[in-house]
Amino acid sequence: MTRPISIDAVQQMLGAQGYVCDRALGTVVFLALSLGRPLFLEGEAGVGKTEIAKALAAALGRRLIRLQCYEGLDASSAVYEWNFPAQMIAIRTAEAAGTADRAALKAELFSEEYLIERPLLDAMRPDENGPPVLLIDELDRTDEPFEAYLLEALSDFQITIPELGTIKAPEPPIVILTSNRTREVHDALKRRCLYHWVDYPDFDREMQILTARAPQAAENLSREVVAFVQALRTEDLFKKPGIAETIDWAKCLLALDVLTLSPEVIADTLGAVLKYQDDIARLHGSEAKRLLDQARASLEPT
């Protein structure tokens, strides 16, 4: 599929993949695609930052290359490394055969035959279907040295390998970076990107998302689930539930053939929507009933 020519086309394209986005997010995605700029998405966990990369790749028919970030991530894990076991076998074989010409052997050992490509280098390679979607997920988990390396790589979309030289992308990949904001990402990297804060959706958009992702759920149950989750987010919780938890909870309720929420059903299935014991403990007993009553009151016509 060719790149969309309007913001409406972006929303329709993503909607066809089950990803419902508002106009603000659709606008920044359109600009990122049109201008060839990386897109930096921040927001709470579970609000759909990672999913947008998956939806874009599927909609455009591109490969999705995912770099999952973590503390201590370095170039050998993110860019490339040499296949040392294979190199050692080649050295031993050359020595045993008596053909160990040092210059020739060195050139062979540090050729692309022994190069293991990691996500950043893989994303720079040409692809017959067009540039891939490169998802750099949870960047805030890495440290500043890797951020500095990434800044250089995304500035010119090229990777330098001392033994091979510089490998430059013939056409820049579609880059999406995400952060849960557990720490601040350096301004220099943010300036290279278009930025968008992905917030929790309002009731109507969350209903649209749930309808798209769990279409088997009856409308009455879906409305109760969304209203209850929206009420939960107003509470002082250690971790507020995201859209992912809303979808998971609805699917759990479907599997249990639940037709309507009750305090008992909520107590039995809270593990699908809350992920910390202290939060779950707060919702047992009268608190669950209070929030359910609050959610149902919000659904009544005014």
PDB file of C-alpha atoms in Angstrom:
ATOM      1  CA  MET A   1       0.000   0.000   0.000  1.00  0.00           C
ATOM      2  CA  THR A   2       1.213   3.511  -0.815  1.00  0.00           C
ATOM      3  CA  ARG A   3       1.558   6.053   1.941  1.00  0.00           C
ATOM      4  CA  PRO A   4      -1.691   7.864   2.821  1.00  0.00           C
ATOM      5  CA  ILE A   5      -2.280  11.285   1.280  1.00  0.00           C
ATOM      6  CA  SER A   6      -4.345  12.828   4.066  1.00  0.00           C
ATOM      7  CA  ILE A   7      -4.998  12.686   7.804  1.00  0.00           C
ATOM      8  CA  ASP A   8      -8.391  11.085   7.163  1.00  0.00           C
ATOM      9  CA  ALA A   9      -6.668   8.428   5.056  1.00  0.00           C
ATOM     10  CA  VAL A  10      -4.285   7.688   7.963  1.00  0.00           C
ATOM     11  CA  GLN A  11      -7.202   7.223  10.370  1.00  0.00           C
ATOM     12  CA  GLN A  12      -9.020   4.973   7.895  1.00  0.00           C
ATOM     13  CA  MET A  13      -5.851   2.971   7.187  1.00  0.00           C
ATOM     14  CA  LEU A  14      -5.171   2.365  10.876  1.00  0.00           C
ATOM     15  CA  GLY A  15      -8.864   1.742  11.576  1.00  0.00           C
ATOM     16  CA  ALA A  16      -8.819  -1.062   9.008  1.00  0.00           C
ATOM     17  CA  GLN A  17      -6.179  -2.740  11.201  1.00  0.00           C
ATOM     18  CA  GLY A  18      -8.311  -2.369  14.337  1.00  0.00           C
ATOM     19  CA  TYR A  19      -6.399   0.670  15.618  1.00  0.00           C
ATOM     20  CA  VAL A  20      -8.688   3.584  16.434  1.00  0.00           C
ATOM     21  CA  CYS A  21      -6.806   6.883  16.685  1.00  0.00           C
ATOM     22  CA  ASP A  22      -8.000  10.439  17.211  1.00  0.00           C
ATOM     23  CA  ARG A  23      -7.259  13.235  14.772  1.00  0.00           C
ATOM     24  CA  ALA A  24      -4.307  14.600  16.744  1.00  0.00           C
ATOM     25  CA  LEU A  25      -2.481  11.256  16.596  1.00  0.00           C
ATOM     26  CA  GLY A  26      -3.542  10.766  12.978  1.00  0.00           C
ATOM     27  CA  THR A  27      -2.049  14.165  12.146  1.00  0.00           C
ATOM     28  CA  VAL A  28       1.360  13.464  13.657  1.00  0.00           C
ATOM     29  CA  VAL A  29       1.501  10.034  11.988  1.00  0.00           C
ATOM     30  CA  PHE A  30       0.660  11.636   8.629  1.00  0.00           C
ATOM     31  CA  LEU A  31       3.407  14.228   9.121  1.00  0.00           C
ATOM     32  CA  ALA A  32       5.955  11.595  10.151  1.00  0.00           C
ATOM     33  CA  LEU A  33       5.199   9.590   6.994  1.00  0.00           C
ATOM     34  CA  SER A  34       5.153  12.658   4.738  1.00  0.00           C
ATOM     35  CA  LEU A  35       8.323  14.275   6.076  1.00  0.00           C
ATOM     36  CA  GLY A  36      10.275  11.078   6.769  1.00  0.00           C
ATOM     37  CA  ARG A  37      10.777  12.077  10.407  1.00  0.00           C
ATOM     38  CA  PRO A  38      10.983   9.660  13.356  1.00  0.00           C
ATOM     39  CA  LEU A  39       7.890   9.696  15.568  1.00  0.00           C
ATOM     40  CA  PHE A  40       8.398   9.810  19.339  1.00  0.00           C
ATOM     41  CA  LEU A  41       5.399   8.617  21.352  1.00  0.00           C
ATOM     42  CA  GLU A  42       5.203   9.034  25.110  1.00  0.00           C
ATOM     43  CA  GLY A  43       2.451   7.944  27.452  1.00  0.00           C
ATOM     44  CA  GLU A  44       1.455   5.513  30.153  1.00  0.00           C
ATOM     45  CA  ALA A  45       1.951   1.797  29.551  1.00  0.00           C
ATOM     46  CA  GLY A  46      -0.919   0.130  27.712  1.00  0.00           C
ATOM     47  CA  VAL A  47      -2.288   3.154  25.820  1.00  0.00           C
ATOM     48  CA  GLY A  48      -1.417   1.818  22.354  1.00  0.00           C
ATOM     49  CA  LYS A  49       2.040   3.215  21.549  1.00  0.00           C
ATOM     50  CA  THR A  50       3.506  -0.103  20.454  1.00  0.00           C
ATOM     51  CA  GLU A  51       0.343  -1.170  18.656  1.00  0.00           C
ATOM     52  CA  ILE A  52       0.480   1.792  16.280  1.00  0.00           C
ATOM     53  CA  ALA A  53       3.781   0.528  14.862  1.00  0.00           C
ATOM     54  CA  LYS A  54       2.279  -2.922  14.329  1.00  0.00           C
ATOM     55  CA  ALA A  55      -0.803  -1.429  12.679  1.00  0.00           C
ATOM     56  CA  LEU A  56       1.310   0.802  10.405  1.00  0.00           C
ATOM     57  CA  ALA A  57       3.497  -2.092   9.275  1.00  0.00           C
ATOM     58  CA  ALA A  58       0.471  -4.267   8.523  1.00  0.00           C
ATOM     59  CA  ALA A  59      -1.393  -1.472   6.730  1.00  0.00           C
ATOM     60  CA  LEU A  60       1.571  -0.477   4.545  1.00  0.00           C
ATOM     61  CA  GLY A  61       2.694  -4.049   3.906  1.00  0.00           C
ATOM     62  CA  ARG A  62       6.128  -3.383   5.434  1.00  0.00           C
ATOM     63  CA  ARG A  63       8.339  -5.457   7.683  1.00  0.00           C
ATOM     64  CA  LEU A  64       8.138  -4.606  11.369  1.00  0.00           C
ATOM     65  CA  ILE A  65      11.566  -4.572  13.023  1.00  0.00           C
ATOM     66  CA  ARG A  66      11.350  -4.247  16.790  1.00  0.00           C
ATOM     67  CA  LEU A  67      14.159  -3.217  19.095  1.00  0.00           C
ATOM     68  CA  GLN A  68      13.017  -3.878  22.654  1.00  0.00           C
ATOM     69  CA  CYS A  69      15.038  -1.606  24.912  1.00  0.00           C
ATOM     70  CA  TYR A  70      16.353  -2.519  28.347  1.00  0.00           C
ATOM     71  CA  GLU A  71      18.926  -1.275  30.836  1.00  0.00           C
ATOM     72  CA  GLY A  72      22.455  -1.922  29.567  1.00  0.00           C
ATOM     73  CA  LEU A  73      21.484  -2.206  25.887  1.00  0.00           C
ATOM     74  CA  ASP A  74      24.539  -1.565  23.720  1.00  0.00           C
ATOM     75  CA  ALA A  75      25.553  -1.524  20.059  1.00  0.00           C
ATOM     76  CA  SER A  76      26.396  -5.232  19.935  1.00  0.00           C
ATOM     77  CA  SER A  77      22.813  -6.060  20.865  1.00  0.00           C
ATOM     78  CA  ALA A  78      21.091  -3.282  18.907  1.00  0.00           C
ATOM     79  CA  VAL A  79      23.222  -2.882  15.775  1.00  0.00           C
ATOM     80  CA  TYR A  80      25.510  -5.796  14.942  1.00  0.00           C
ATOM     81  CA  GLU A  81      27.986  -8.304  16.275  1.00  0.00           C
ATOM     82  CA  TRP A  82      30.437 -10.744  14.771  1.00  0.00           C
ATOM     83  CA  ASN A  83      29.770 -14.451  14.773  1.00  0.00           C
ATOM     84  CA  PHE A  84      32.775 -15.369  16.924  1.00  0.00           C
ATOM     85  CA  PRO A  85      32.120 -19.152  17.090  1.00  0.00           C
ATOM     86  CA  ALA A  86      31.983 -19.334  13.277  1.00  0.00           C
ATOM     87  CA  GLN A  87      35.105 -17.163  13.003  1.00  0.00           C
ATOM     88  CA  MET A  88      37.006 -19.474  15.367  1.00  0.00           C
ATOM     89  CA  ILE A  89      35.983 -22.517  13.329  1.00  0.00           C
ATOM     90  CA  ALA A  90      37.200 -20.786  10.160  1.00  0.00           C
ATOM     91  CA  ILE A  91      40.542 -19.978  11.824  1.00  0.00           C
ATOM     92  CA  ARG A  92      41.035 -23.546  13.039  1.00  0.00           C
ATOM     93  CA  THR A  93      40.081 -24.910   9.621  1.00  0.00           C
ATOM     94  CA  ALA A  94      42.553 -22.603   7.862  1.00  0.00           C
ATOM     95  CA  GLU A  95      45.329 -23.535  10.306  1.00  0.00           C
ATOM     96  CA  ALA A  96      44.669 -27.255   9.878  1.00  0.00           C
ATOM     97  CA  ALA A  97      44.747 -26.913   6.079  1.00  0.00           C
ATOM     98  CA  GLY A  98      47.955 -24.875   6.210  1.00  0.00           C
ATOM     99  CA  THR A  99      46.377 -22.016   4.262  1.00  0.00           C
ATOM    100  CA  ALA A 100      46.380 -19.382   6.990  1.00  0.00           C
ATOM    101  CA  ASP A 101      47.280 -16.314   4.914  1.00  0.00           C
ATOM    102  CA  ARG A 102      46.740 -13.680   7.604  1.00  0.00           C
ATOM    103  CA  ALA A 103      45.584 -10.839   5.338  1.00  0.00           C
ATOM    104  CA  ALA A 104      43.208 -13.014   3.327  1.00  0.00           C
ATOM    105  CA  LEU A 105      41.908 -14.734   6.441  1.00  0.00           C
ATOM    106  CA  LYS A 106      41.269 -11.404   8.168  1.00  0.00           C
ATOM    107  CA  ALA A 107      39.365 -10.092   5.140  1.00  0.00           C
ATOM    108  CA  GLU A 108      37.252 -13.228   5.087  1.00  0.00           C
ATOM    109  CA  LEU A 109      36.557 -13.287   8.825  1.00  0.00           C
ATOM    110  CA  PHE A 110      35.333  -9.708   8.874  1.00  0.00           C
ATOM    111  CA  SER A 111      33.094  -9.978   5.839  1.00  0.00           C
ATOM    112  CA  GLU A 112      29.309  -9.900   5.794  1.00  0.00           C
ATOM    113  CA  GLU A 113      29.290 -13.703   5.856  1.00  0.00           C
ATOM    114  CA  TYR A 114      30.174 -13.548   9.548  1.00  0.00           C
ATOM    115  CA  LEU A 115      28.121 -10.474  10.403  1.00  0.00           C
ATOM    116  CA  ILE A 116      25.074 -10.922  12.638  1.00  0.00           C
ATOM    117  CA  GLU A 117      22.641  -8.099  11.960  1.00  0.00           C
ATOM    118  CA  ARG A 118      20.639  -6.683  14.841  1.00  0.00           C
ATOM    119  CA  PRO A 119      17.521  -4.490  14.464  1.00  0.00           C
ATOM    120  CA  LEU A 120      19.170  -1.104  13.757  1.00  0.00           C
ATOM    121  CA  LEU A 121      21.395  -2.450  11.001  1.00  0.00           C
ATOM    122  CA  ASP A 122      18.632  -4.643   9.606  1.00  0.00           C
ATOM    123  CA  ALA A 123      16.415  -1.557   9.286  1.00  0.00           C
ATOM    124  CA  MET A 124      19.029   0.158   7.099  1.00  0.00           C
ATOM    125  CA  ARG A 125      18.979  -2.607   4.496  1.00  0.00           C
ATOM    126  CA  PRO A 126      16.997  -2.210   1.254  1.00  0.00           C
ATOM    127  CA  ASP A 127      13.689  -4.061   1.032  1.00  0.00           C
ATOM    128  CA  GLU A 128      11.668  -4.791  -2.106  1.00  0.00           C
ATOM    129  CA  ASN A 129       8.442  -3.910  -0.254  1.00  0.00           C
ATOM    130  CA  GLY A 130       9.756  -0.529   0.839  1.00  0.00           C
ATOM    131  CA  PRO A 131      11.496   0.702   3.981  1.00  0.00           C
ATOM    132  CA  PRO A 132      10.512  -1.254   7.095  1.00  0.00           C
ATOM    133  CA  VAL A 133       8.838   0.106  10.205  1.00  0.00           C
ATOM    134  CA  LEU A 134      11.497   0.301  12.917  1.00  0.00           C
ATOM    135  CA  LEU A 135       9.980   0.219  16.403  1.00  0.00           C
ATOM    136  CA  ILE A 136      12.372   1.310  19.165  1.00  0.00           C
ATOM    137  CA  ASP A 137      10.245   0.304  22.123  1.00  0.00           C
ATOM    138  CA  GLU A 138      10.517   1.682  25.674  1.00  0.00           C
ATOM    139  CA  LEU A 139      13.546   3.870  24.993  1.00  0.00           C
ATOM    140  CA  ASP A 140      13.375   5.222  28.535  1.00  0.00           C
ATOM    141  CA  ARG A 141      14.710   1.879  29.814  1.00  0.00           C
ATOM    142  CA  THR A 142      18.135   2.461  28.193  1.00  0.00           C
ATOM    143  CA  ASP A 143      20.920   4.750  29.383  1.00  0.00           C
ATOM    144  CA  GLU A 144      22.431   7.956  27.968  1.00  0.00           C
ATOM    145  CA  PRO A 145      25.334   6.377  25.996  1.00  0.00           C
ATOM    146  CA  PHE A 146      22.889   4.364  23.913  1.00  0.00           C
ATOM    147  CA  GLU A 147      20.715   7.448  23.413  1.00  0.00           C
ATOM    148  CA  ALA A 148      23.788   9.284  22.072  1.00  0.00           C
ATOM    149  CA  TYR A 149      24.507   6.433  19.658  1.00  0.00           C
ATOM    150  CA  LEU A 150      20.893   6.377  18.535  1.00  0.00           C
ATOM    151  CA  LEU A 151      20.984  10.129  17.952  1.00  0.00           C
ATOM    152  CA  GLU A 152      23.853   9.682  15.518  1.00  0.00           C
ATOM    153  CA  ALA A 153      22.232   6.723  13.764  1.00  0.00           C
ATOM    154  CA  LEU A 154      18.895   8.517  13.261  1.00  0.00           C
ATOM    155  CA  SER A 155      20.503  11.756  12.096  1.00  0.00           C
ATOM    156  CA  ASP A 156      21.853  10.289   8.845  1.00  0.00           C
ATOM    157  CA  PHE A 157      20.242   6.836   8.866  1.00  0.00           C
ATOM    158  CA  GLN A 158      23.583   5.134   8.553  1.00  0.00           C
ATOM    159  CA  ILE A 159      25.676   2.682  10.552  1.00  0.00           C
ATOM    160  CA  THR A 160      29.472   2.588  10.607  1.00  0.00           C
ATOM    161  CA  ILE A 161      31.144  -0.804  11.004  1.00  0.00           C
ATOM    162  CA  PRO A 162      34.909  -0.296  11.355  1.00  0.00           C
ATOM    163  CA  GLU A 163      35.795  -3.495   9.469  1.00  0.00           C
ATOM    164  CA  LEU A 164      33.304  -2.910   6.622  1.00  0.00           C
ATOM    165  CA  GLY A 165      32.783   0.845   6.419  1.00  0.00           C
ATOM    166  CA  THR A 166      29.565   2.856   6.451  1.00  0.00           C
ATOM    167  CA  ILE A 167      26.221   1.278   5.576  1.00  0.00           C
ATOM    168  CA  LYS A 168      23.608   3.890   4.671  1.00  0.00           C
ATOM    169  CA  ALA A 169      19.899   3.246   4.213  1.00  0.00           C
ATOM    170  CA  PRO A 170      18.908   3.794   0.564  1.00  0.00           C
ATOM    171  CA  GLU A 171      15.599   5.074   1.925  1.00  0.00           C
ATOM    172  CA  PRO A 172      15.072   5.858   5.628  1.00  0.00           C
ATOM    173  CA  PRO A 173      12.936   3.397   7.597  1.00  0.00           C
ATOM    174  CA  ILE A 174       9.701   4.539   9.240  1.00  0.00           C
ATOM    175  CA  VAL A 175      10.905   5.020  12.816  1.00  0.00           C
ATOM    176  CA  ILE A 176       8.649   4.967  15.868  1.00  0.00           C
ATOM    177  CA  LEU A 177      10.152   5.421  19.333  1.00  0.00           C
ATOM    178  CA  THR A 178       8.111   4.855  22.471  1.00  0.00           C
ATOM    179  CA  SER A 179       8.632   5.808  26.096  1.00  0.00           C
ATOM    180  CA  ASN A 180       6.654   5.155  29.282  1.00  0.00           C
ATOM    181  CA  ARG A 181       8.435   8.156  30.791  1.00  0.00           C
ATOM    182  CA  THR A 182      10.084   6.305  33.630  1.00  0.00           C
ATOM    183  CA  ARG A 183      12.862   8.837  32.993  1.00  0.00           C
ATOM    184  CA  GLU A 184      13.283  11.841  30.712  1.00  0.00           C
ATOM    185  CA  VAL A 185      14.748  11.207  27.263  1.00  0.00           C
ATOM    186  CA  HIS A 186      17.386  13.742  26.202  1.00  0.00           C
ATOM    187  CA  ASP A 187      16.115  16.827  24.367  1.00  0.00           C
ATOM    188  CA  ALA A 188      18.611  16.349  21.518  1.00  0.00           C
ATOM    189  CA  LEU A 189      16.975  13.075  20.559  1.00  0.00           C
ATOM    190  CA  LYS A 190      13.471  14.476  20.902  1.00  0.00           C
ATOM    191  CA  ARG A 191      14.390  17.345  18.558  1.00  0.00           C
ATOM    192  CA  ARG A 192      15.102  14.812  15.804  1.00  0.00           C
ATOM    193  CA  CYS A 193      11.548  13.526  16.090  1.00  0.00           C
ATOM    194  CA  LEU A 194       7.945  14.575  15.859  1.00  0.00           C
ATOM    195  CA  TYR A 195       6.433  14.236  19.323  1.00  0.00           C
ATOM    196  CA  HIS A 196       3.040  13.139  20.597  1.00  0.00           C
ATOM    197  CA  TRP A 197       1.721  12.314  24.052  1.00  0.00           C
ATOM    198  CA  VAL A 198      -0.642   9.325  23.848  1.00  0.00           C
ATOM    199  CA  ASP A 199      -3.213   9.812  26.585  1.00  0.00           C
ATOM    200  CA  TYR A 200      -5.951   7.588  27.946  1.00  0.00           C
ATOM    201  CA  PRO A 201      -8.951   7.781  25.585  1.00  0.00           C
ATOM    202  CA  ASP A 202     -12.305   9.290  26.502  1.00  0.00           C
ATOM    203  CA  PHE A 203     -15.355   7.046  26.861  1.00  0.00           C
ATOM    204  CA  ASP A 204     -16.512   7.221  23.225  1.00  0.00           C
ATOM    205  CA  ARG A 205     -13.100   6.449  21.728  1.00  0.00           C
ATOM    206  CA  GLU A 206     -12.445   3.632  24.178  1.00  0.00           C
ATOM    207  CA  MET A 207     -15.803   2.154  23.189  1.00  0.00           C
ATOM    208  CA  GLN A 208     -14.739   2.335  19.536  1.00  0.00           C
ATOM    209  CA  ILE A 209     -11.439   0.618  20.364  1.00  0.00           C
ATOM    210  CA  LEU A 210     -13.144  -2.129  22.380  1.00  0.00           C
ATOM    211  CA  THR A 211     -15.718  -2.692  19.640  1.00  0.00           C
ATOM    212  CA  ALA A 212     -12.902  -3.044  17.098  1.00  0.00           C
ATOM    213  CA  ARG A 213     -10.774  -5.385  19.235  1.00  0.00           C
ATOM    214  CA  ALA A 214     -13.495  -7.408  20.980  1.00  0.00           C
ATOM    215  CA  PRO A 215     -16.464  -7.282  18.605  1.00  0.00           C
ATOM    216  CA  GLN A 216     -18.106 -10.341  20.202  1.00  0.00           C
ATOM    217  CA  ALA A 217     -18.854  -8.435  23.406  1.00  0.00           C
ATOM    218  CA  ALA A 218     -22.443  -7.236  23.768  1.00  0.00           C
ATOM    219  CA  GLU A 219     -22.825  -3.465  23.718  1.00  0.00           C
ATOM    220  CA  ASN A 220     -24.239  -3.346  27.252  1.00  0.00           C
ATOM    221  CA  LEU A 221     -21.290  -5.281  28.696  1.00  0.00           C
ATOM    222  CA  SER A 222     -18.787  -3.213  26.705  1.00  0.00           C
ATOM    223  CA  ARG A 223     -20.299   0.018  27.989  1.00  0.00           C
ATOM    224  CA  GLU A 224     -20.146  -1.216  31.591  1.00  0.00           C
ATOM    225  CA  VAL A 225     -16.544  -2.385  31.184  1.00  0.00           C
ATOM    226  CA  VAL A 226     -15.392   0.912  29.685  1.00  0.00           C
ATOM    227  CA  ALA A 227     -17.279   2.993  32.235  1.00  0.00           C
ATOM    228  CA  PHE A 228     -15.830   0.936  35.108  1.00  0.00           C
ATOM    229  CA  VAL A 229     -12.259   1.216  33.768  1.00  0.00           C
ATOM    230  CA  GLN A 230     -12.726   4.944  33.265  1.00  0.00           C
ATOM    231  CA  ALA A 231     -13.873   5.197  36.901  1.00  0.00           C
ATOM    232  CA  LEU A 232     -10.859   3.144  37.997  1.00  0.00           C
ATOM    233  CA  ARG A 233      -8.515   5.665  36.383  1.00  0.00           C
ATOM    234  CA  THR A 234      -9.827   8.391  38.674  1.00  0.00           C
ATOM    235  CA  GLU A 235      -8.701   6.391  41.720  1.00  0.00           C
ATOM    236  CA  ASP A 236      -5.320   6.706  43.420  1.00  0.00           C
ATOM    237  CA  LEU A 237      -3.828   3.486  42.049  1.00  0.00           C
ATOM    238  CA  PHE A 238      -0.204   2.436  41.752  1.00  0.00           C
ATOM    239  CA  LYS A 239      -0.797   1.525  38.091  1.00  0.00           C
ATOM    240  CA  LYS A 240      -3.891   2.713  36.283  1.00  0.00           C
ATOM    241  CA  PRO A 241      -5.281   0.293  33.693  1.00  0.00           C
ATOM    242  CA  GLY A 242      -4.547   1.054  30.056  1.00  0.00           C
ATOM    243  CA  ILE A 243      -6.520   0.251  26.938  1.00  0.00           C
ATOM    244  CA  ALA A 244      -4.769  -3.113  26.736  1.00  0.00           C
ATOM    245  CA  GLU A 245      -6.234  -4.047  30.122  1.00  0.00           C
ATOM    246  CA  THR A 246      -9.713  -2.941  29.040  1.00  0.00           C
ATOM    247  CA  ILE A 247      -9.512  -5.273  26.041  1.00  0.00           C
ATOM    248  CA  ASP A 248      -8.079  -8.154  28.082  1.00  0.00           C
ATOM    249  CA  TRP A 249     -10.776  -7.804  30.728  1.00  0.00           C
ATOM    250  CA  ALA A 250     -13.581  -7.776  28.167  1.00  0.00           C
ATOM    251  CA  LYS A 251     -12.184 -10.945  26.570  1.00  0.00           C
ATOM    252  CA  CYS A 252     -11.955 -12.631  29.993  1.00  0.00           C
ATOM    253  CA  LEU A 253     -15.566 -11.740  30.728  1.00  0.00           C
ATOM    254  CA  LEU A 254     -16.599 -13.138  27.341  1.00  0.00           C
ATOM    255  CA  ALA A 255     -14.777 -16.394  28.098  1.00  0.00           C
ATOM    256  CA  LEU A 256     -16.760 -16.631  31.353  1.00  0.00           C
ATOM    257  CA  ASP A 257     -20.067 -15.909  29.556  1.00  0.00           C
ATOM    258  CA  VAL A 258     -20.626 -12.837  31.715  1.00  0.00           C
ATOM    259  CA  LEU A 259     -23.516 -10.677  30.516  1.00  0.00           C
ATOM    260  CA  THR A 260     -23.316  -7.871  33.057  1.00  0.00           C
ATOM    261  CA  LEU A 261     -20.883  -6.720  35.746  1.00  0.00           C
ATOM    262  CA  SER A 262     -21.426  -7.425  39.415  1.00  0.00           C
ATOM    263  CA  PRO A 263     -19.189  -6.893  42.463  1.00  0.00           C
ATOM    264  CA  GLU A 264     -18.604 -10.658  42.595  1.00  0.00           C
ATOM    265  CA  VAL A 265     -17.568 -10.889  38.933  1.00  0.00           C
ATOM    266  CA  ILE A 266     -15.301  -7.864  39.357  1.00  0.00           C
ATOM    267  CA  ALA A 267     -13.604  -9.412  42.399  1.00  0.00           C
ATOM    268  CA  ASP A 268     -13.034 -12.683  40.527  1.00  0.00           C
ATOM    269  CA  THR A 269     -11.497 -11.045  37.439  1.00  0.00           C
ATOM    270  CA  LEU A 270      -9.608  -8.034  38.795  1.00  0.00           C
ATOM    271  CA  GLY A 271      -6.301  -9.675  37.885  1.00  0.00           C
ATOM    272  CA  ALA A 272      -7.078  -8.996  34.225  1.00  0.00           C
ATOM    273  CA  VAL A 273      -7.360  -5.246  34.717  1.00  0.00           C
ATOM    274  CA  LEU A 274      -5.095  -4.477  37.717  1.00  0.00           C
ATOM    275  CA  LYS A 275      -1.546  -5.779  38.000  1.00  0.00           C
ATOM    276  CA  TYR A 276      -0.523  -4.894  41.554  1.00  0.00           C
ATOM    277  CA  GLN A 277      -1.794  -6.631  44.672  1.00  0.00           C
ATOM    278  CA  ASP A 278      -2.182  -3.384  46.629  1.00  0.00           C
ATOM    279  CA  ASP A 279      -4.468  -2.023  43.892  1.00  0.00           C
ATOM    280  CA  ILE A 280      -6.479  -5.253  43.793  1.00  0.00           C
ATOM    281  CA  ALA A 281      -6.852  -5.283  47.579  1.00  0.00           C
ATOM    282  CA  ARG A 282      -8.316  -1.784  47.497  1.00  0.00           C
ATOM    283  CA  LEU A 283     -11.077  -2.855  45.129  1.00  0.00           C
ATOM    284  CA  HIS A 284     -12.423  -5.784  47.123  1.00  0.00           C
ATOM    285  CA  GLY A 285     -15.717  -5.487  48.950  1.00  0.00           C
ATOM    286  CA  SER A 286     -17.633  -2.230  49.027  1.00  0.00           C
ATOM    287  CA  GLU A 287     -15.143  -0.314  46.861  1.00  0.00           C
ATOM    288  CA  ALA A 288     -15.950  -2.446  43.817  1.00  0.00           C
ATOM    289  CA  LYS A 289     -19.681  -1.869  44.328  1.00  0.00           C
ATOM    290  CA  ARG A 290     -19.128   1.880  44.776  1.00  0.00           C
ATOM    291  CA  LEU A 291     -17.188   2.143  41.523  1.00  0.00           C
ATOM    292  CA  LEU A 292     -19.702  -0.047  39.688  1.00  0.00           C
ATOM    293  CA  ASP A 293     -22.552   2.188  40.870  1.00  0.00           C
ATOM    294  CA  GLN A 294     -20.541   5.228  39.800  1.00  0.00           C
ATOM    295  CA  ALA A 295     -19.898   3.695  36.384  1.00  0.00           C
ATOM    296  CA  ARG A 296     -23.554   2.815  35.846  1.00  0.00           C
ATOM    297  CA  ALA A 297     -24.634   6.296  36.915  1.00  0.00           C
ATOM    298  CA  SER A 298     -22.343   7.774  34.272  1.00  0.00           C
ATOM    299  CA  LEU A 299     -24.114   5.666  31.627  1.00  0.00           C
ATOM    300  CA  GLU A 300     -27.580   6.935  32.505  1.00  0.00           C
ATOM    301  CA  PRO A 301     -28.958   9.568  30.112  1.00  0.00           C
ATOM    302  CA  THR A 302     -28.895  13.083  31.532  1.00  0.00           C
TER     303      THR A 302
END
